[in-house]
Amino acid sequence: MEIERVLVVTAHPDDVDFGAGGTVRKWTEAGIQVSYCICTDGDAGGADPTVLRSEIPKIRQAEQRAAGAALGVTDIHFLGYKDGDLQVSQDLSRDISRVIRQVKPQRVLIQSPERNWNRIYSAHPDHLAAGEAAIFAVYPDARNPFAHPSLLHDEGLEAWSVGEVWVMGAPEVNHYEDVTEFIEHKLDALVAHHSQTSHMEDLRGRVTTWMSASALEAGFGPEVYAESFRVVNTA
């Protein structure tokens, strides 16, 4: 399958950068158009208690745009759901389906709707909900012209079938991407999320340790950085 467009669906600003920043940069470097759909406004994030909670969504949107630019992504859709209270719902599936029909991706990258007990940080309740709603949107909603009829009748958005789904943070992995060449881009994207990462000790060390472990699991050998996924054919 020829991939021209990819849509990434995540719960929060910064999720894609932690989970798949190197892979996203690898795609954009190859000429693939990557778009983001961020479900929540990120208002439960941040580490500085002196910053007004009301300011956090604006800050985090700006950070995500800067992080996207570091990876070659400029098309970012913010759905504006409340951080920490994301629920699988018809509204959320409809809103993700809308973006799928707008972007028309051949591939969609999502978070795992299944809890991974070996990587508990990937199993934030918002991540699980975003993953579940996203796969509902991929199948059956976005491809069914009779699902969420207002998308077609009121907005003129034709049904669209996604051929492939990549899942990050999945309990079972069947694909690894060697992103050694793009590690600095990933780190630049993470640093752009200043409200989330500036307080972290040795961000580089944390991230490269995770990615080295993935590379060894894949059999890539030492001095390689990798990101892991479960790839599912949805054609």
Coordinates of C-alpha atoms in Angstrom, one line a residue:
M1 CA 0.0 0.0 0.0
E2 CA 1.4 3.4 -0.9
I3 CA 1.2 5.8 2.0
E4 CA 0.8 9.5 1.2
R5 CA -1.0 10.7 4.4
V6 CA -0.9 9.6 8.0
L7 CA -3.2 10.7 10.8
V8 CA -2.0 10.4 14.4
V9 CA -4.7 10.4 17.1
T10 CA -3.7 10.9 20.8
A11 CA -5.2 11.9 24.0
H12 CA -2.8 14.7 25.0
P13 CA -0.3 17.2 23.6
D14 CA 3.1 15.5 23.8
D15 CA 1.8 11.8 23.6
V16 CA 2.9 11.4 20.0
D17 CA 6.3 12.9 20.7
F18 CA 7.1 10.5 23.5
G19 CA 5.6 7.5 21.7
A20 CA 6.5 8.0 18.1
G21 CA 8.4 11.2 17.5
G22 CA 11.2 9.5 15.7
T23 CA 8.9 7.6 13.4
V24 CA 6.9 10.7 12.6
R25 CA 10.0 12.5 11.5
K26 CA 11.1 9.5 9.5
W27 CA 7.7 9.6 7.7
T28 CA 7.8 13.4 7.0
E29 CA 11.4 13.1 5.8
A30 CA 10.2 10.5 3.3
G31 CA 7.6 13.0 2.0
I32 CA 4.6 11.6 3.8
Q33 CA 2.1 14.2 5.0
V34 CA 1.4 13.7 8.8
S35 CA -1.5 15.3 10.6
Y36 CA -2.3 15.2 14.3
C37 CA -5.7 14.9 16.1
I38 CA -5.3 15.7 19.8
C39 CA -8.4 14.8 21.8
T40 CA -8.0 16.8 25.1
D41 CA -6.9 20.3 25.8
G42 CA -4.1 19.1 28.2
D43 CA -5.4 21.3 31.1
A44 CA -4.4 18.8 33.8
G45 CA -0.8 18.9 32.7
G46 CA 2.1 21.1 33.7
A47 CA 4.3 21.1 36.7
D48 CA 4.4 24.7 37.8
P49 CA 1.7 25.5 40.4
T50 CA 2.0 29.3 39.8
V51 CA 0.7 29.0 36.3
L52 CA -3.1 29.5 36.1
R53 CA -5.0 26.4 35.1
S54 CA -7.0 28.5 32.6
E55 CA -3.7 29.2 30.8
I56 CA -2.6 25.6 30.4
P57 CA -4.6 24.7 27.3
K58 CA -3.2 27.7 25.3
I59 CA 0.3 26.9 26.5
R60 CA 0.0 23.3 25.5
Q61 CA -1.4 24.0 22.1
A62 CA 1.5 26.3 21.4
E63 CA 4.0 23.7 22.6
Q64 CA 2.4 21.0 20.4
R65 CA 2.6 23.2 17.4
A66 CA 6.3 23.9 18.1
A67 CA 6.9 20.2 18.7
G68 CA 5.1 19.4 15.5
A69 CA 7.3 21.8 13.5
A70 CA 10.4 20.0 14.9
L71 CA 9.1 16.8 13.3
G72 CA 7.7 18.4 10.0
V73 CA 4.0 18.4 11.1
T74 CA 1.9 21.6 10.7
D75 CA -1.6 20.2 10.3
I76 CA -2.9 19.8 13.9
H77 CA -6.5 19.4 15.0
F78 CA -7.4 20.0 18.6
L79 CA -10.7 18.5 19.7
G80 CA -10.8 20.3 23.1
Y81 CA -12.1 17.5 25.4
K82 CA -11.3 17.8 29.1
D83 CA -7.9 16.4 30.2
G84 CA -8.3 13.6 32.7
D85 CA -12.0 12.9 31.9
L86 CA -11.8 11.5 28.3
Q87 CA -14.6 9.0 27.8
V88 CA -15.3 6.7 24.9
S89 CA -18.5 8.2 23.4
Q90 CA -20.4 8.7 20.2
D91 CA -19.3 12.3 20.2
L92 CA -15.6 11.5 20.5
S93 CA -15.9 8.8 17.8
R94 CA -17.7 11.3 15.6
D95 CA -15.2 14.0 16.1
I96 CA -12.3 11.6 15.2
S97 CA -14.2 10.3 12.3
R98 CA -14.6 13.9 11.1
V99 CA -10.8 14.4 11.1
I100 CA -10.3 11.1 9.3
R101 CA -12.7 12.1 6.6
Q102 CA -11.0 15.5 6.3
V103 CA -7.4 14.2 6.2
K104 CA -8.1 11.0 4.2
P105 CA -5.2 9.0 5.7
Q106 CA -4.1 5.6 4.4
R107 CA -2.6 5.0 7.8
V108 CA -3.7 6.0 11.3
L109 CA -1.4 5.9 14.4
I110 CA -3.3 5.5 17.7
Q111 CA -2.7 4.8 21.3
S112 CA -3.4 1.3 22.6
P113 CA -6.9 0.8 24.0
E114 CA -5.5 -2.2 26.0
R115 CA -3.5 -1.7 29.2
N116 CA 0.1 -2.7 28.9
W117 CA 1.2 -3.8 32.4
N118 CA 4.8 -3.7 31.4
R119 CA 4.6 0.0 30.5
I120 CA 2.0 1.4 32.9
Y121 CA 2.7 5.1 31.9
S122 CA 1.3 4.3 28.4
A123 CA -2.0 3.1 30.1
H124 CA -3.3 6.5 31.3
P125 CA -7.1 6.3 31.2
D126 CA -7.3 9.1 28.6
H127 CA -4.8 7.1 26.4
L128 CA -7.0 4.0 26.6
A129 CA -10.2 6.0 25.8
A130 CA -8.5 7.8 22.9
G131 CA -7.3 4.5 21.5
E132 CA -10.7 2.9 21.8
A133 CA -12.6 5.8 20.3
A134 CA -10.0 6.0 17.5
I135 CA -10.3 2.4 16.5
F136 CA -14.1 2.8 16.5
A137 CA -13.7 5.8 14.2
V138 CA -11.4 3.8 11.9
Y139 CA -13.8 0.9 11.9
P140 CA -16.7 1.1 11.4
D141 CA -17.6 4.8 11.7
A142 CA -15.4 6.8 9.2
R143 CA -15.9 4.3 6.4
N144 CA -19.7 4.0 6.9
P145 CA -21.6 6.8 5.1
F146 CA -24.6 6.1 7.4
A147 CA -22.6 6.5 10.7
H148 CA -22.8 10.1 12.1
P149 CA -24.9 11.2 9.1
S150 CA -24.4 14.9 9.9
L151 CA -20.8 14.5 8.7
L152 CA -22.0 13.8 5.2
H153 CA -25.3 15.7 5.0
D154 CA -24.3 18.9 6.9
E155 CA -20.5 19.0 6.3
G156 CA -20.1 17.2 3.0
L157 CA -17.5 14.8 4.3
E158 CA -17.6 11.5 2.3
A159 CA -16.9 8.2 4.0
W160 CA -13.2 7.2 4.1
S161 CA -11.6 3.8 4.7
V162 CA -8.3 3.6 6.5
G163 CA -6.1 0.7 5.3
E164 CA -3.7 0.3 8.2
V165 CA -3.5 1.1 11.9
W166 CA -0.3 1.4 13.9
V167 CA -0.7 1.2 17.7
M168 CA 1.8 2.6 20.1
G169 CA 2.1 1.3 23.7
A170 CA 0.5 -2.0 22.8
P171 CA 0.9 -5.1 25.0
E172 CA 1.9 -7.1 21.9
V173 CA 4.3 -5.6 19.4
N174 CA 4.9 -6.8 15.8
H175 CA 6.9 -4.0 14.3
Y176 CA 9.9 -1.8 15.1
E177 CA 11.2 1.3 13.5
D178 CA 14.9 2.2 13.5
V179 CA 14.8 5.9 14.2
T180 CA 18.5 6.4 15.2
E181 CA 18.9 9.1 12.5
F182 CA 16.0 11.1 14.0
I183 CA 16.7 10.9 17.7
E184 CA 17.7 14.6 17.9
H185 CA 14.4 15.6 16.2
K186 CA 12.4 13.6 18.7
L187 CA 14.3 15.2 21.6
D188 CA 13.8 18.7 20.1
A189 CA 10.0 17.9 20.0
L190 CA 10.0 16.8 23.6
V191 CA 11.9 19.9 24.8
A192 CA 9.3 22.0 23.0
H193 CA 6.8 20.7 25.6
H194 CA 8.5 22.9 28.2
S195 CA 5.6 22.8 30.7
Q196 CA 5.8 19.0 30.7
T197 CA 9.5 18.2 30.4
S198 CA 11.6 21.1 31.8
H199 CA 11.4 19.6 35.3
M200 CA 12.5 16.1 34.2
E201 CA 15.9 15.0 35.2
D202 CA 18.0 13.7 32.3
L203 CA 15.2 13.6 29.7
R204 CA 17.7 12.5 27.1
G205 CA 18.8 9.6 29.2
R206 CA 15.3 8.4 29.9
V207 CA 14.2 8.6 26.3
T208 CA 17.3 6.9 24.9
T209 CA 17.2 4.1 27.5
W210 CA 13.6 3.3 26.4
M211 CA 14.5 3.4 22.8
S212 CA 17.7 1.4 23.2
A213 CA 15.7 -1.3 24.9
S214 CA 13.2 -1.4 22.0
A215 CA 16.1 -1.7 19.5
L216 CA 17.5 -4.7 21.4
E217 CA 14.1 -6.3 21.5
A218 CA 14.0 -5.9 17.7
G219 CA 17.5 -7.4 17.3
F220 CA 18.9 -4.2 15.8
G221 CA 22.0 -4.3 18.0
P222 CA 23.7 -1.7 20.1
E223 CA 23.9 2.1 19.4
V224 CA 20.5 1.9 17.7
Y225 CA 17.3 3.7 18.8
A226 CA 13.9 2.2 17.9
E227 CA 10.2 2.7 18.5
S228 CA 7.8 -0.2 18.7
F229 CA 4.2 -0.7 17.4
R230 CA 1.5 -3.2 16.7
V231 CA 0.6 -2.9 13.0
V232 CA -2.9 -4.0 12.0
N233 CA -4.4 -4.3 8.5
T234 CA -7.8 -2.6 8.4
A235 CA -8.4 -2.6 4.7

